[in-house]
């Protein structure tokens, strides 16, 4: 084990300089304050009569933690104009979404494993993903306290008893929330065995809503919530245009990551890398060369340019055109054994090479890319990158960030309850065993630390959870019919997501309507008005409202149930 004295004073100055412009103000209920937005879009000032009624109803009908997660995930200069909070466990349906504020998709596992660095035990203190980066900073002896996260040093050995590791690895089992692990308790024996030898945190949440890929990974990397870091959803509105956060490169992430500041403070001597699927995954690592003084960190993704899919079999490992200038893609990553070799092994699992995985046609699942075969295929790539790039090979501590996407893909296709999820979790667990053995052999036992977590959970089968699916198409049609009747051809609705709606506010005002009116209308919708396809409401529940609260986004900063309890802590 090696010791390294971190540049704490330098880091403090860097963090202050990099985050000062992006911080958001805590909720304020001060009626004497003038109603004006800050640079981050925060509105202060008294609520109007109609706003006050909506705010009181939300505080009465919605658990405070749900409102707090919604507030942490909202930023007025990027988020939708309307925030949607369905009645739990309902969800706005454009598919089996996991983008909710509810525990089912918010609760995530967290394991710290590293003999000689981590204090084994079970830790029950409630924390969020924002605490992970500061904790990894503490392991590196590199202070990285953030406004939203704190180092969990109770899970580390005293500094006098530990040095610094050669390598710190962050592993994300994408979508493998606590609910998934509890649903399939016999399919992750190796992770369970590591939990007994490491620090196992029992009460970890994403901490902000919606619980999805950009939100979770931005929190993991920066130790800040979206109201500070700007990654509020799969889409953001910047300069009046809706776009995916990484379609124009890493610049939309407003706060620095641990790796950004650590690498720069160390003169870019550490090896910093990420192997994942999507550009959004890379943001748990760094801005690469975009951040002042940074270099082109290693990054490997497999993303269609401006594609709708979460990675694809029919492209090679790559970087999109807007990410490539800031990162380095190793040239050998596409020279490895093809996916088909791993698909054949999955196919043979039932004793017959028949092109099927259980009852599913493998060809219809992106030729196997959307199956658990993706996980060992990616693991071979990860091991190759570690070995060829020399991660953990010298005395300068390196950082490696890994996202395994198969559980998420299987969850979207089959839900957390499909038997296919059992296979995905089991293969992921077997791959973890392989990765640990590889690190012990190539970096050295007692020379590295690993964090294993998830960026969010997975949606349950509505038949199991009792969730009512709110038809996203009926929401859009109803909004347009009710509030966009001027016939000028300008669409009122710009985008509807599971937790928020972007509107053309000028078009809304031209029709003489307000966000308050829209919120009231949405809040009154019932099951008989919003049911999905042929999934009719249960008899007697046709007139049951589907939302617990619908609020103009600007109200969140002034909710009395947050301000009165000092909820601006995050």
Coordinates of C-alpha atoms in Angstrom, one line a residue:
X1 CA 0.0 0.0 0.0
X2 CA 1.2 3.5 -0.9
X3 CA 0.7 6.9 0.7
X4 CA 0.1 10.1 -1.1
X5 CA -0.5 13.5 0.4
X6 CA -3.4 15.1 -1.4
X7 CA -3.4 18.8 -2.4
X8 CA -6.4 19.7 -0.2
X9 CA -5.9 23.4 -0.3
X10 CA -5.8 23.4 -4.1
X11 CA -8.9 21.3 -4.3
X12 CA -10.8 23.6 -2.0
X13 CA -10.1 26.5 -4.3
X14 CA -11.0 24.5 -7.4
X15 CA -14.3 23.3 -6.0
X16 CA -15.2 26.8 -4.9
X17 CA -14.4 28.3 -8.3
X18 CA -16.1 25.5 -10.3
X19 CA -19.3 25.3 -8.4
X20 CA -20.0 28.9 -7.4
X21 CA -21.9 29.7 -10.6
X22 CA -24.0 26.6 -10.6
X23 CA -25.2 26.4 -7.0
X24 CA -28.9 26.7 -6.4
X25 CA -30.6 28.4 -3.5
X26 CA -32.4 26.4 -0.8
X27 CA -36.2 26.6 -0.7
X28 CA -37.4 29.8 0.8
X29 CA -40.8 30.5 2.2
X30 CA -40.0 34.2 3.1
X31 CA -43.0 36.2 1.9
X32 CA -41.0 39.4 2.1
X33 CA -38.6 38.3 -0.6
X34 CA -39.1 39.6 -4.1
X35 CA -40.2 37.0 -6.7
X36 CA -37.2 36.8 -9.0
X37 CA -35.2 33.9 -10.4
X38 CA -31.5 33.4 -9.7
X39 CA -28.9 32.3 -12.3
X40 CA -29.9 28.7 -11.5
X41 CA -33.5 29.5 -12.0
X42 CA -34.6 29.5 -8.4
X43 CA -37.8 31.6 -7.7
X44 CA -38.3 33.3 -4.4
X45 CA -41.3 35.3 -3.2
X46 CA -44.8 34.8 -2.0
X47 CA -47.1 32.3 -3.6
X48 CA -50.3 33.5 -5.3
X49 CA -53.6 32.3 -4.0
X50 CA -53.9 29.5 -6.6
X51 CA -50.3 28.5 -6.2
X52 CA -50.7 28.4 -2.4
X53 CA -53.6 26.0 -2.7
X54 CA -51.6 23.7 -4.9
X55 CA -48.6 23.9 -2.6
X56 CA -50.7 23.1 0.5
X57 CA -52.3 20.2 -1.2
X58 CA -49.0 18.8 -2.3
X59 CA -47.6 19.1 1.2
X60 CA -50.7 17.3 2.5
X61 CA -50.9 14.5 0.0
X62 CA -47.3 13.7 -0.9
X63 CA -44.6 12.4 1.5
X64 CA -42.0 15.0 2.2
X65 CA -39.1 12.8 0.9
X66 CA -40.9 12.5 -2.5
X67 CA -41.2 16.3 -2.7
X68 CA -37.6 16.7 -1.6
X69 CA -36.3 14.3 -4.3
X70 CA -38.4 16.2 -6.9
X71 CA -37.0 19.5 -5.8
X72 CA -33.4 18.2 -5.9
X73 CA -33.9 17.0 -9.5
X74 CA -35.5 20.3 -10.8
X75 CA -33.7 23.3 -12.3
X76 CA -35.9 26.0 -13.8
X77 CA -33.5 26.9 -16.6
X78 CA -33.5 23.2 -17.9
X79 CA -36.4 21.3 -16.4
X80 CA -39.9 21.0 -17.6
X81 CA -42.5 23.7 -16.8
X82 CA -44.7 21.2 -15.0
X83 CA -43.7 18.6 -12.5
X84 CA -45.7 15.3 -12.3
X85 CA -46.0 13.2 -9.2
X86 CA -48.3 10.2 -9.8
X87 CA -50.0 8.4 -7.0
X88 CA -47.6 5.7 -5.9
X89 CA -47.0 3.3 -7.7
X90 CA -48.6 4.8 -10.8
X91 CA -46.4 5.9 -13.6
X92 CA -46.7 7.9 -16.9
X93 CA -46.3 5.3 -19.5
X94 CA -44.1 5.6 -22.6
X95 CA -42.8 2.1 -21.7
X96 CA -41.7 0.4 -18.5
X97 CA -40.1 3.5 -17.0
X98 CA -38.0 3.6 -13.9
X99 CA -38.0 7.4 -13.8
X100 CA -39.9 8.0 -10.6
X101 CA -39.4 9.5 -7.2
X102 CA -40.6 6.4 -5.4
X103 CA -38.5 4.0 -3.2
X104 CA -39.0 1.2 -5.7
X105 CA -36.7 2.9 -8.2
X106 CA -34.8 5.2 -5.8
X107 CA -33.3 2.6 -3.4
X108 CA -30.0 1.4 -4.6
X109 CA -27.3 -0.9 -3.2
X110 CA -23.8 0.4 -2.2
X111 CA -20.8 -1.8 -1.4
X112 CA -17.3 -0.5 -0.6
X113 CA -14.8 -3.4 -0.9
X114 CA -11.1 -3.0 -0.4
X115 CA -9.1 -5.0 2.1
X116 CA -6.7 -2.7 4.0
X117 CA -8.8 0.4 3.2
X118 CA -12.5 -0.4 4.1
X119 CA -13.9 -1.2 7.5
X120 CA -16.1 -4.2 7.0
X121 CA -19.6 -3.9 8.5
X122 CA -23.2 -3.0 7.9
X123 CA -24.0 0.7 7.8
X124 CA -27.6 1.8 8.3
X125 CA -27.2 5.6 8.1
X126 CA -29.4 7.1 5.3
X127 CA -27.2 8.4 2.5
X128 CA -27.6 9.2 -1.2
X129 CA -25.5 8.7 -4.3
X130 CA -24.1 12.2 -3.7
X131 CA -22.1 10.8 -0.9
X132 CA -20.1 8.4 -3.1
X133 CA -17.7 10.8 -4.8
X134 CA -16.7 12.5 -1.5
X135 CA -16.1 9.0 0.0
X136 CA -13.9 8.0 -2.9
X137 CA -12.1 11.3 -2.4
X138 CA -11.4 10.3 1.2
X139 CA -10.0 7.0 0.1
X140 CA -7.6 8.9 -2.2
X141 CA -6.7 11.3 0.6
X142 CA -8.2 14.0 -1.7
X143 CA -10.9 16.0 0.0
X144 CA -14.0 16.3 -2.2
X145 CA -16.8 17.5 0.1
X146 CA -19.7 18.9 -2.0
X147 CA -22.8 20.9 -1.1
X148 CA -24.9 17.7 -1.4
X149 CA -22.5 14.9 -0.4
X150 CA -20.3 13.9 2.6
X151 CA -17.5 11.3 2.9
X152 CA -18.7 8.2 4.7
X153 CA -15.5 7.8 6.6
X154 CA -17.1 5.6 9.3
X155 CA -16.8 2.9 6.6
X156 CA -13.0 3.4 6.2
X157 CA -10.1 2.3 8.3
X158 CA -8.4 5.1 10.2
X159 CA -6.0 7.1 8.1
X160 CA -3.1 5.9 10.2
X161 CA -3.9 2.3 9.3
X162 CA -4.3 2.7 5.5
X163 CA -2.4 4.1 2.6
X164 CA -3.9 4.9 -0.8
X165 CA -4.8 2.2 -3.3
X166 CA -3.3 1.9 -6.7
X167 CA -6.7 1.8 -8.3
X168 CA -10.2 2.9 -7.4
X169 CA -13.0 1.3 -9.4
X170 CA -16.6 2.5 -9.5
X171 CA -18.9 -0.3 -10.8
X172 CA -22.5 0.6 -11.8
X173 CA -25.0 -2.3 -12.2
X174 CA -27.3 -0.2 -14.3
X175 CA -30.9 -0.4 -13.0
X176 CA -30.1 -3.0 -10.3
X177 CA -31.9 -1.3 -7.5
X178 CA -32.5 -2.9 -4.1
X179 CA -36.0 -3.9 -5.2
X180 CA -34.4 -6.0 -8.1
X181 CA -32.0 -7.7 -5.7
X182 CA -34.8 -8.5 -3.2
X183 CA -37.0 -9.8 -6.0
X184 CA -34.2 -12.3 -7.1
X185 CA -32.3 -13.0 -3.8
X186 CA -30.6 -16.2 -4.9
X187 CA -29.0 -14.7 -8.0
X188 CA -26.3 -12.6 -6.5
X189 CA -24.4 -14.9 -4.1
X190 CA -21.0 -13.4 -4.9
X191 CA -22.1 -9.8 -4.2
X192 CA -23.6 -11.0 -1.0
X193 CA -20.3 -12.6 0.0
X194 CA -18.4 -9.4 -0.7
X195 CA -20.9 -7.5 1.4
X196 CA -19.8 -9.5 4.4
X197 CA -16.2 -8.6 3.7
X198 CA -16.7 -4.9 2.9
X199 CA -18.9 -2.0 3.9
X200 CA -22.5 -2.7 3.0
X201 CA -24.8 0.4 3.1
X202 CA -28.4 -0.6 3.7
X203 CA -30.2 2.8 3.2
X204 CA -29.0 4.4 0.0
X205 CA -31.2 6.4 -2.4
X206 CA -30.5 8.1 -5.7
X207 CA -31.7 11.2 -3.8
X208 CA -33.2 13.1 -6.7
X209 CA -36.0 12.5 -9.2
X210 CA -36.3 11.3 -11.9
X211 CA -34.3 8.2 -11.2
X212 CA -32.7 7.5 -14.6
X213 CA -29.4 7.2 -16.3
X214 CA -28.3 10.9 -16.7
X215 CA -29.5 11.8 -13.2
X216 CA -27.9 8.9 -11.4
X217 CA -24.5 9.0 -13.2
X218 CA -24.2 12.8 -12.8
X219 CA -24.8 12.5 -9.0
X220 CA -22.3 9.6 -8.7
X221 CA -19.6 11.6 -10.5
X222 CA -20.1 15.1 -9.1
X223 CA -21.5 14.5 -5.6
X224 CA -24.2 17.1 -6.5
X225 CA -27.9 16.8 -7.4
X226 CA -29.3 17.9 -10.7
X227 CA -30.5 21.3 -9.5
X228 CA -26.7 22.1 -9.3
X229 CA -25.1 19.9 -11.9
X230 CA -27.8 20.5 -14.6
X231 CA -28.5 16.8 -15.6
X232 CA -32.2 16.9 -14.8
X233 CA -33.5 14.2 -17.1
X234 CA -33.0 12.3 -20.3
X235 CA -33.7 15.7 -22.0
X236 CA -32.9 19.2 -20.9
X237 CA -33.9 22.6 -22.3
X238 CA -30.9 24.8 -23.1
X239 CA -31.3 28.1 -25.0
X240 CA -34.9 27.2 -25.8
X241 CA -34.1 23.9 -27.4
X242 CA -34.8 20.4 -26.0
X243 CA -31.9 18.0 -26.3
X244 CA -30.2 15.1 -24.7
X245 CA -27.6 16.2 -22.2
X246 CA -24.6 14.7 -24.0
X247 CA -25.6 15.1 -27.7
X248 CA -23.3 18.1 -27.8
X249 CA -20.5 16.8 -25.7
X250 CA -19.8 16.9 -22.0
X251 CA -20.3 20.7 -21.5
X252 CA -23.9 20.4 -20.2
X253 CA -22.6 19.0 -16.9
X254 CA -22.2 22.2 -14.9
X255 CA -20.2 21.0 -11.9
X256 CA -16.8 19.2 -11.8
X257 CA -16.5 15.5 -11.0
X258 CA -14.1 14.0 -8.6
X259 CA -11.9 12.8 -11.5
X260 CA -11.9 16.2 -13.1
X261 CA -10.3 17.8 -10.1
X262 CA -8.2 14.9 -8.8
X263 CA -6.6 14.3 -12.2
X264 CA -5.9 18.0 -12.8
X265 CA -4.4 18.5 -9.3
X266 CA -2.1 15.5 -10.0
X267 CA -0.9 16.9 -13.2
X268 CA -2.9 14.4 -15.3
X269 CA -0.6 11.6 -14.2
X270 CA -3.4 9.3 -13.0
X271 CA -4.9 7.0 -15.5
X272 CA -8.6 7.9 -15.7
X273 CA -11.0 5.8 -17.8
X274 CA -14.6 4.6 -18.3
X275 CA -16.0 1.6 -20.1
X276 CA -19.8 1.9 -20.6
X277 CA -22.5 2.1 -23.2
X278 CA -23.8 5.6 -23.4
X279 CA -22.2 9.1 -23.4
X280 CA -24.3 9.9 -20.3
X281 CA -22.5 7.1 -18.4
X282 CA -19.2 8.8 -19.1
X283 CA -20.3 11.8 -17.0
X284 CA -19.7 9.9 -13.8
X285 CA -16.1 10.0 -14.8
X286 CA -15.1 13.4 -16.2
X287 CA -15.4 16.2 -18.7
X288 CA -12.1 14.9 -20.2
X289 CA -10.2 17.6 -22.1
X290 CA -13.1 20.0 -22.0
X291 CA -12.5 20.9 -18.4
X292 CA -9.7 23.5 -18.0
X293 CA -6.4 21.7 -17.6
X294 CA -7.8 18.2 -18.1
X295 CA -6.6 15.7 -20.6
X296 CA -8.4 13.2 -22.9
X297 CA -9.4 10.5 -20.4
X298 CA -10.0 7.0 -21.8
X299 CA -13.6 6.4 -22.7
X300 CA -15.4 3.5 -24.5
X301 CA -19.1 3.6 -25.4
X302 CA -21.3 1.9 -28.0
X303 CA -23.9 4.5 -28.9
X304 CA -25.7 5.3 -32.2
X305 CA -25.1 8.9 -33.2
X306 CA -28.3 10.7 -31.9
X307 CA -29.9 7.3 -31.5
X308 CA -33.0 6.5 -29.5
X309 CA -31.6 3.2 -28.3
X310 CA -29.5 2.5 -25.2
X311 CA -26.5 1.2 -27.2
X312 CA -26.8 -1.1 -30.2
X313 CA -25.4 -4.4 -31.5
X314 CA -25.0 -3.0 -35.0
X315 CA -22.4 -0.4 -34.1
X316 CA -18.9 -0.8 -32.9
X317 CA -17.4 0.4 -29.6
X318 CA -17.1 4.1 -30.3
X319 CA -17.4 7.7 -29.2
X320 CA -20.0 9.9 -30.7
X321 CA -18.8 12.9 -32.8
X322 CA -19.4 15.4 -30.0
X323 CA -17.7 13.3 -27.4
X324 CA -14.6 12.2 -29.4
X325 CA -12.7 15.5 -29.2
X326 CA -12.5 15.3 -25.4
X327 CA -11.7 11.6 -24.7
X328 CA -9.5 8.9 -26.1
X329 CA -10.9 5.7 -27.5
X330 CA -8.2 2.9 -27.5
X331 CA -7.8 1.6 -31.1
X332 CA -7.8 -2.1 -30.1
X333 CA -11.3 -2.2 -28.5
X334 CA -13.0 -3.6 -31.6
X335 CA -10.4 -6.3 -32.1
X336 CA -11.8 -8.6 -29.4
X337 CA -13.9 -11.7 -29.7
X338 CA -17.3 -10.9 -31.2
X339 CA -20.5 -10.8 -29.3
X340 CA -21.7 -13.9 -31.1
X341 CA -19.4 -16.1 -29.0
X342 CA -21.1 -15.0 -25.8
X343 CA -24.6 -15.3 -27.4
X344 CA -23.9 -18.9 -28.3
X345 CA -23.1 -19.7 -24.7
X346 CA -26.4 -18.1 -23.5
X347 CA -28.3 -19.9 -26.3
X348 CA -26.9 -23.3 -25.1
X349 CA -28.0 -22.7 -21.5
X350 CA -31.2 -24.6 -22.1
X351 CA -29.4 -27.5 -23.8
X352 CA -30.2 -26.6 -27.4
X353 CA -28.5 -24.2 -29.8
X354 CA -31.7 -23.0 -31.3
X355 CA -31.4 -19.2 -31.5
X356 CA -33.5 -18.7 -28.3
X357 CA -33.0 -17.4 -24.8
X358 CA -35.7 -19.0 -22.8
X359 CA -38.8 -18.2 -24.8
X360 CA -37.2 -15.3 -26.7
X361 CA -35.9 -15.1 -30.2
X362 CA -32.3 -13.8 -29.8
X363 CA -32.3 -12.3 -33.2
X364 CA -35.1 -10.0 -32.1
X365 CA -33.1 -8.8 -29.2
X366 CA -30.5 -6.9 -31.2
X367 CA -28.9 -10.3 -32.1
X368 CA -28.1 -10.9 -28.4
X369 CA -26.9 -7.4 -27.5
X370 CA -30.1 -6.9 -25.5
X371 CA -29.5 -10.1 -23.4
X372 CA -27.2 -11.0 -20.5
X373 CA -24.6 -12.1 -23.1
X374 CA -23.6 -8.4 -23.3
X375 CA -22.2 -8.6 -19.8
X376 CA -19.3 -11.1 -20.2
X377 CA -18.7 -9.6 -23.7
X378 CA -18.1 -6.2 -22.1
X379 CA -16.1 -7.8 -19.2
X380 CA -13.5 -9.1 -21.7
X381 CA -13.2 -5.5 -23.0
X382 CA -12.8 -4.1 -19.5
X383 CA -10.1 -6.6 -18.6
X384 CA -8.2 -5.8 -21.8
X385 CA -8.4 -2.0 -21.2
X386 CA -7.1 -2.5 -17.6
X387 CA -4.2 -4.6 -18.7
X388 CA -3.2 -2.7 -21.8
X389 CA -3.5 0.7 -20.3
X390 CA -1.8 -0.2 -17.1
X391 CA -4.5 0.7 -14.6
X392 CA -3.2 0.2 -11.1
X393 CA 0.3 -0.5 -12.4
X394 CA 2.3 2.3 -10.6
X395 CA 2.2 4.3 -7.4
X396 CA -0.1 7.0 -8.8
X397 CA -3.7 6.1 -7.8
X398 CA -5.9 5.6 -10.9
X399 CA -9.6 5.9 -11.4
X400 CA -11.8 3.5 -13.5
X401 CA -15.5 3.8 -14.0
X402 CA -17.6 0.9 -15.3
X403 CA -21.3 0.7 -16.3
X404 CA -22.9 -2.7 -17.1
X405 CA -26.1 -2.0 -18.9
X406 CA -27.7 -5.4 -19.4
X407 CA -29.9 -5.4 -16.3
X408 CA -31.4 -2.1 -17.4
X409 CA -32.1 -3.3 -20.9
X410 CA -33.7 -6.5 -19.7
X411 CA -35.8 -4.5 -17.2
X412 CA -37.2 -2.2 -19.9
X413 CA -38.1 -5.3 -22.0
X414 CA -39.4 -7.7 -19.3
X415 CA -39.7 -5.6 -16.0
X416 CA -38.1 -6.5 -12.7
X417 CA -40.4 -9.5 -12.4
X418 CA -39.7 -11.3 -15.7
X419 CA -37.7 -14.5 -15.3
X420 CA -35.2 -13.0 -17.7
X421 CA -34.2 -10.6 -14.9
X422 CA -33.0 -13.6 -12.9
X423 CA -30.6 -14.5 -15.7
X424 CA -29.4 -10.9 -16.0
X425 CA -28.6 -10.6 -12.3
X426 CA -27.0 -14.0 -12.1
X427 CA -24.7 -13.3 -15.1
X428 CA -23.8 -9.9 -13.6
X429 CA -22.9 -11.5 -10.3
X430 CA -20.7 -14.1 -12.0
X431 CA -19.0 -11.3 -13.9
X432 CA -18.3 -9.5 -10.7
X433 CA -16.5 -12.6 -9.4
X434 CA -14.4 -12.6 -12.5
X435 CA -13.6 -8.9 -12.3
X436 CA -12.5 -9.2 -8.6
X437 CA -10.2 -12.2 -9.4
X438 CA -8.7 -10.2 -12.4
X439 CA -8.0 -7.2 -10.2
X440 CA -6.4 -9.3 -7.5
X441 CA -4.1 -10.9 -10.1
X442 CA -3.2 -7.8 -12.2
X443 CA -3.3 -5.0 -9.6
X444 CA -2.7 -7.0 -6.5
X445 CA -4.8 -8.1 -3.5
X446 CA -5.0 -5.3 -1.0
X447 CA -4.0 -2.7 -3.6
X448 CA -7.3 -1.6 -5.0
X449 CA -10.8 -0.4 -3.8
X450 CA -14.1 -1.0 -5.5
X451 CA -17.5 0.7 -5.1
X452 CA -20.5 -1.3 -6.5
X453 CA -23.8 0.5 -6.8
X454 CA -26.7 1.2 -9.2
X455 CA -27.8 4.4 -10.8
X456 CA -31.5 3.6 -10.2
X457 CA -33.9 0.7 -9.9
X458 CA -36.2 -1.1 -12.3
X459 CA -40.0 -0.9 -12.9
X460 CA -42.0 -3.8 -11.6
X461 CA -44.6 -5.5 -13.7
X462 CA -47.8 -3.4 -13.1
X463 CA -49.7 -6.7 -12.6
X464 CA -47.4 -7.3 -9.5
X465 CA -47.1 -3.7 -8.2
X466 CA -50.7 -2.6 -8.8
X467 CA -49.5 0.4 -10.8
X468 CA -51.9 2.2 -13.0
X469 CA -50.2 3.1 -16.3
X470 CA -51.0 6.7 -17.3
X471 CA -51.1 7.0 -21.1
X472 CA -48.6 9.6 -22.2
X473 CA -50.4 10.0 -25.5
X474 CA -53.7 10.8 -23.8
X475 CA -51.9 13.4 -21.7
X476 CA -50.6 15.1 -24.9
X477 CA -53.8 14.9 -26.8
X478 CA -55.8 16.3 -23.8
X479 CA -53.3 19.2 -23.3
X480 CA -53.5 20.2 -26.9
X481 CA -57.3 20.0 -27.1
X482 CA -57.8 22.0 -23.9
X483 CA -55.0 24.6 -24.1
X484 CA -53.9 24.9 -27.7
X485 CA -57.0 25.9 -29.7
X486 CA -55.7 28.9 -31.6
X487 CA -55.0 26.9 -34.8
X488 CA -51.7 28.6 -35.5
X489 CA -49.8 25.4 -36.1
X490 CA -47.3 26.0 -33.2
X491 CA -47.4 22.9 -30.9
X492 CA -48.0 23.7 -27.3
X493 CA -46.5 20.5 -25.9
X494 CA -42.7 20.3 -26.5
X495 CA -42.1 17.1 -24.6
X496 CA -43.8 14.9 -22.0
X497 CA -41.6 12.7 -19.8
X498 CA -42.6 10.5 -16.8
X499 CA -42.1 13.2 -14.3
X500 CA -42.3 16.5 -16.2
X501 CA -43.7 18.4 -19.2
X502 CA -42.1 21.1 -21.3
X503 CA -44.5 23.5 -22.9
X504 CA -44.1 26.4 -25.3
X505 CA -44.9 29.1 -22.7
X506 CA -45.4 31.8 -25.3
X507 CA -48.0 29.7 -27.0
X508 CA -49.7 29.0 -23.7
X509 CA -49.9 32.7 -22.8
X510 CA -51.1 33.6 -26.3
X511 CA -54.1 31.3 -25.7
X512 CA -54.8 33.1 -22.4
X513 CA -53.7 30.2 -20.2
X514 CA -51.3 29.8 -17.4
X515 CA -49.1 27.0 -15.9
X516 CA -51.4 27.0 -12.9
X517 CA -54.4 26.2 -15.0
X518 CA -52.5 23.4 -16.8
X519 CA -51.4 22.0 -13.4
X520 CA -55.0 22.0 -12.1
X521 CA -56.3 20.3 -15.2
X522 CA -53.7 17.6 -15.1
X523 CA -54.2 17.1 -11.4
X524 CA -57.9 16.4 -11.9
X525 CA -57.4 13.6 -14.5
X526 CA -58.8 10.2 -13.6
X527 CA -58.2 6.6 -14.6
X528 CA -61.1 6.6 -17.1
X529 CA -59.5 9.6 -18.9
X530 CA -55.9 8.2 -19.0
X531 CA -55.9 4.4 -19.1
X532 CA -53.4 2.8 -21.4
X533 CA -54.6 0.8 -24.4
X534 CA -56.9 -1.9 -23.2
X535 CA -55.8 -1.8 -19.6
X536 CA -59.2 -0.6 -18.3
X537 CA -59.5 0.8 -14.8
X538 CA -60.7 -1.6 -12.1
X539 CA -64.4 -1.4 -11.6
X540 CA -65.2 1.3 -9.1
X541 CA -61.8 3.1 -9.7
X542 CA -62.7 4.9 -12.9
X543 CA -63.0 8.3 -11.3
X544 CA -59.9 7.9 -9.1
X545 CA -57.3 10.6 -9.7
X546 CA -54.1 9.3 -11.1
X547 CA -51.7 12.1 -9.8
X548 CA -50.8 12.8 -6.2
X549 CA -49.7 16.3 -7.2
X550 CA -49.1 18.3 -10.3
X551 CA -47.1 21.6 -9.8
X552 CA -45.7 24.4 -11.9
X553 CA -41.9 23.9 -11.4
X554 CA -41.4 27.3 -9.9
X555 CA -43.6 26.4 -6.9
X556 CA -41.1 23.7 -5.7
X557 CA -38.7 26.3 -4.4
X558 CA -41.4 27.7 -2.2
X559 CA -43.2 24.7 -0.8
X560 CA -43.8 25.4 2.9
X561 CA -43.3 21.8 3.9
X562 CA -39.7 22.0 2.6
X563 CA -38.8 25.5 3.8
X564 CA -40.2 25.0 7.3
X565 CA -38.0 21.9 7.8
X566 CA -34.9 23.5 6.4
X567 CA -35.1 21.2 3.4
X568 CA -32.5 23.1 1.5
X569 CA -29.8 20.8 2.6
X570 CA -29.6 19.2 -0.8

